[in-house]
Amino acid sequence: MEFNQAPLPLLQQKLRFSRRRVEAHAAVLVAITQEQDPKILLTRRSAMMNHHAGEVSFPGGRREPGDTSNIVVALREAQEETGLNPFDVDLLGDLPIQKSKAGLLVRPVVGLIQPNIEFTPQPTEIDRIFFVSLKSLLMTHPQPYAVQLKQQTVYFPSLHLEGEVVWGLTARVLINLFQYGLGYHKEWPLLMNAPQFKSE
């Protein structure tokens, strides 16, 4: 199945902010470049962090006492982690709340940004800031990604792009973006079978 429609008009048409206000524990910003081939801003967390070290994620983080909304959380955290000016984000709406591995409720906030913005990663939190084509994310087939859980290895679906592995909450947010923002249902199993290794 291919996706041949112009994505930005669809996103602007379909996305809205939820009428039911739920203040989540954390929020992330799904920033999409405003260009013919839109790209999504992603980060790789610092290997030195206590939680989610080395994982690909959206800019974002936990709510602080002074934060007045999920939007404020997402924009503040994105600015702290990448240097993105909140006034450079054209907000479109939000996506369903996701639950993190730690049990936190995370609200994704979606916005458009210009493609020529310069970013500055916060070195104690972010190892890399990069962009992935929205079309590539839509078209790439999920692959098994091995995660060690206690005494067993579990294979989660993942996307392998730009030399990075996108899985877990970040991947689930993308799947919801495709569904609610583009009307595109990407096949995404909860778990995958272990890959078959050939003996040499």
Coordinates of C-alpha atoms in Angstrom, one line a residue:
M1 CA 0.0 0.0 0.0
E2 CA 1.4 3.4 -1.0
F3 CA 0.6 6.8 0.3
N4 CA 0.4 9.3 -2.6
Q5 CA -1.4 12.3 -1.1
A6 CA 0.2 15.6 0.0
P7 CA 0.7 15.1 3.7
L8 CA 0.7 18.7 5.0
P9 CA -2.8 19.7 3.9
L10 CA -4.1 16.5 5.4
L11 CA -2.4 17.1 8.7
Q12 CA -3.7 20.7 8.8
Q13 CA -7.2 19.4 8.0
K14 CA -7.4 16.4 10.3
L15 CA -5.4 17.3 13.5
R16 CA -7.1 19.2 16.4
F17 CA -6.5 19.6 20.1
S18 CA -8.5 17.2 22.3
R19 CA -11.6 18.8 23.8
R20 CA -11.1 16.7 26.9
R21 CA -8.2 18.3 28.8
V22 CA -6.0 15.7 30.5
E23 CA -2.8 17.1 32.0
A24 CA -0.2 14.3 31.3
H25 CA 2.9 13.6 33.3
A26 CA 5.0 14.5 30.3
A27 CA 4.7 15.7 26.7
V28 CA 6.7 15.5 23.5
L29 CA 6.8 17.7 20.4
V30 CA 6.3 16.1 17.0
A31 CA 7.8 18.8 14.8
I32 CA 7.3 18.4 11.0
T33 CA 9.1 20.6 8.5
Q34 CA 6.9 22.7 6.2
E35 CA 8.2 21.6 2.8
Q36 CA 7.3 19.5 -0.2
D37 CA 9.0 16.4 1.3
P38 CA 8.1 16.9 5.0
K39 CA 10.5 15.6 7.6
I40 CA 10.1 14.8 11.3
L41 CA 12.5 16.0 13.9
L42 CA 13.9 13.3 16.1
T43 CA 16.7 13.0 18.7
R44 CA 18.9 10.4 20.1
R45 CA 19.1 10.5 23.9
S46 CA 22.5 10.8 25.5
A47 CA 24.2 7.6 26.4
M48 CA 24.9 9.1 29.8
M49 CA 21.3 9.5 30.8
N50 CA 19.7 7.4 33.5
H51 CA 16.6 6.7 31.6
H52 CA 16.1 5.9 27.8
A53 CA 19.9 6.2 27.2
G54 CA 20.8 6.0 23.5
E55 CA 17.1 5.7 22.4
V56 CA 15.5 7.7 19.6
S57 CA 12.8 10.0 20.8
F58 CA 10.9 13.2 20.1
P59 CA 12.0 16.3 22.0
G60 CA 10.1 16.3 25.3
G61 CA 10.1 15.5 29.0
R62 CA 8.3 15.7 32.3
R63 CA 5.9 18.3 33.5
E64 CA 7.3 20.9 35.9
P65 CA 5.3 22.7 38.6
G66 CA 5.1 25.9 36.6
D67 CA 3.9 24.3 33.4
T68 CA 0.3 25.3 32.6
S69 CA -0.5 22.8 29.8
N70 CA 0.8 19.9 27.8
I71 CA 1.7 22.4 25.0
V72 CA 3.8 24.4 27.4
V73 CA 5.6 21.2 28.5
A74 CA 6.3 20.1 24.9
L75 CA 7.6 23.5 23.7
R76 CA 9.7 24.2 26.8
E77 CA 11.3 20.8 26.7
A78 CA 12.0 21.0 22.9
Q79 CA 13.6 24.4 23.5
E80 CA 15.8 23.1 26.3
E81 CA 16.9 20.0 24.4
T82 CA 17.3 21.4 20.8
G83 CA 17.2 25.2 21.0
L84 CA 14.0 25.3 19.1
N85 CA 12.2 28.6 19.6
P86 CA 8.6 28.0 20.7
F87 CA 7.5 30.9 18.5
D88 CA 8.8 29.0 15.4
V89 CA 6.3 26.2 15.9
D90 CA 2.9 26.4 14.2
L91 CA 0.8 24.1 16.4
L92 CA -1.7 21.7 14.7
G93 CA -3.1 19.5 17.5
D94 CA -2.3 16.6 19.7
L95 CA -2.4 12.8 19.5
P96 CA -3.7 10.2 22.0
I97 CA -1.8 9.9 25.2
Q98 CA 0.7 7.1 25.4
K99 CA 2.1 5.3 28.5
S100 CA 5.8 5.0 28.8
K101 CA 7.8 2.0 30.1
A102 CA 8.0 3.8 33.5
G103 CA 4.2 4.2 33.6
L104 CA 4.2 8.0 32.7
L105 CA 1.3 9.3 30.7
V106 CA 2.8 11.2 27.7
R107 CA 0.9 13.6 25.4
P108 CA 2.3 14.1 21.9
V109 CA 1.8 17.7 20.5
V110 CA 2.1 18.2 16.8
G111 CA 3.4 21.3 15.1
L112 CA 5.0 22.6 11.8
I113 CA 8.4 24.2 11.6
Q114 CA 10.4 25.8 8.8
P115 CA 13.1 23.5 7.2
N116 CA 16.0 25.9 7.6
I117 CA 16.1 26.2 11.4
E118 CA 19.4 25.7 13.2
F119 CA 19.4 23.5 16.3
T120 CA 21.7 23.2 19.2
P121 CA 21.6 19.9 21.1
Q122 CA 21.8 20.0 24.9
P123 CA 24.9 17.9 25.4
T124 CA 23.9 16.3 28.7
E125 CA 20.6 15.1 27.2
I126 CA 21.0 14.8 23.4
D127 CA 23.7 13.0 21.4
R128 CA 22.1 13.7 18.0
I129 CA 19.4 15.8 16.3
F130 CA 18.3 14.5 12.9
F131 CA 15.4 14.4 10.5
V132 CA 13.6 11.5 8.8
S133 CA 11.4 11.8 5.8
L134 CA 7.7 11.4 6.6
K135 CA 7.3 9.4 3.4
S136 CA 10.2 7.1 4.4
L137 CA 8.5 6.5 7.8
L138 CA 5.3 5.6 6.1
M139 CA 6.8 3.2 3.6
T140 CA 9.4 1.4 5.7
H141 CA 8.4 -2.0 6.9
P142 CA 8.7 -2.9 10.6
Q143 CA 11.6 -5.0 11.6
P144 CA 12.1 -7.0 14.9
Y145 CA 14.1 -5.2 17.5
A146 CA 15.5 -7.3 20.4
V147 CA 14.9 -5.9 23.9
Q148 CA 16.1 -7.7 27.0
L149 CA 13.3 -7.8 29.6
K150 CA 14.4 -9.5 32.9
Q151 CA 15.2 -13.0 31.9
Q152 CA 13.8 -13.1 28.4
T153 CA 14.4 -11.4 25.0
V154 CA 11.3 -9.8 23.4
Y155 CA 11.2 -8.6 19.8
F156 CA 9.3 -5.3 19.3
P157 CA 8.5 -3.8 15.9
S158 CA 10.8 -1.0 14.8
L159 CA 11.8 1.2 11.9
H160 CA 15.4 1.3 10.8
L161 CA 16.2 4.7 9.2
E162 CA 19.1 7.2 9.1
G163 CA 21.3 4.7 11.0
E164 CA 18.9 4.7 13.9
V165 CA 16.3 2.4 15.4
V166 CA 12.8 3.8 16.1
W167 CA 10.7 1.7 18.5
G168 CA 8.6 1.8 21.6
L169 CA 6.7 4.9 22.5
T170 CA 8.3 7.0 19.7
A171 CA 7.1 4.4 17.1
R172 CA 3.6 4.2 18.6
V173 CA 3.3 8.0 18.4
L174 CA 4.3 7.9 14.7
I175 CA 1.7 5.2 14.1
N176 CA -1.0 7.4 15.7
L177 CA 0.3 10.4 13.6
F178 CA -0.2 8.4 10.4
Q179 CA -3.7 7.2 11.6
Y180 CA -5.2 10.4 13.0
G181 CA -3.3 13.0 10.9
L182 CA -3.2 11.2 7.5
G183 CA -5.9 8.6 7.7
Y184 CA -3.2 6.0 7.0
H185 CA -3.2 2.7 8.8
K186 CA 0.2 1.2 9.0
E187 CA 0.5 -2.4 10.0
W188 CA 2.1 -2.5 13.4
P189 CA 2.1 -5.6 15.6
L190 CA 2.5 -5.4 19.3
L191 CA 5.3 -7.9 19.2
M192 CA 7.2 -9.7 16.4
N193 CA 8.6 -13.2 16.0
A194 CA 12.3 -13.6 16.6
P195 CA 14.3 -13.2 13.4
Q196 CA 15.7 -16.3 11.7
F197 CA 19.4 -16.5 11.8
K198 CA 21.2 -18.5 9.2
S199 CA 23.9 -20.9 10.3
E200 CA 27.3 -20.4 8.7

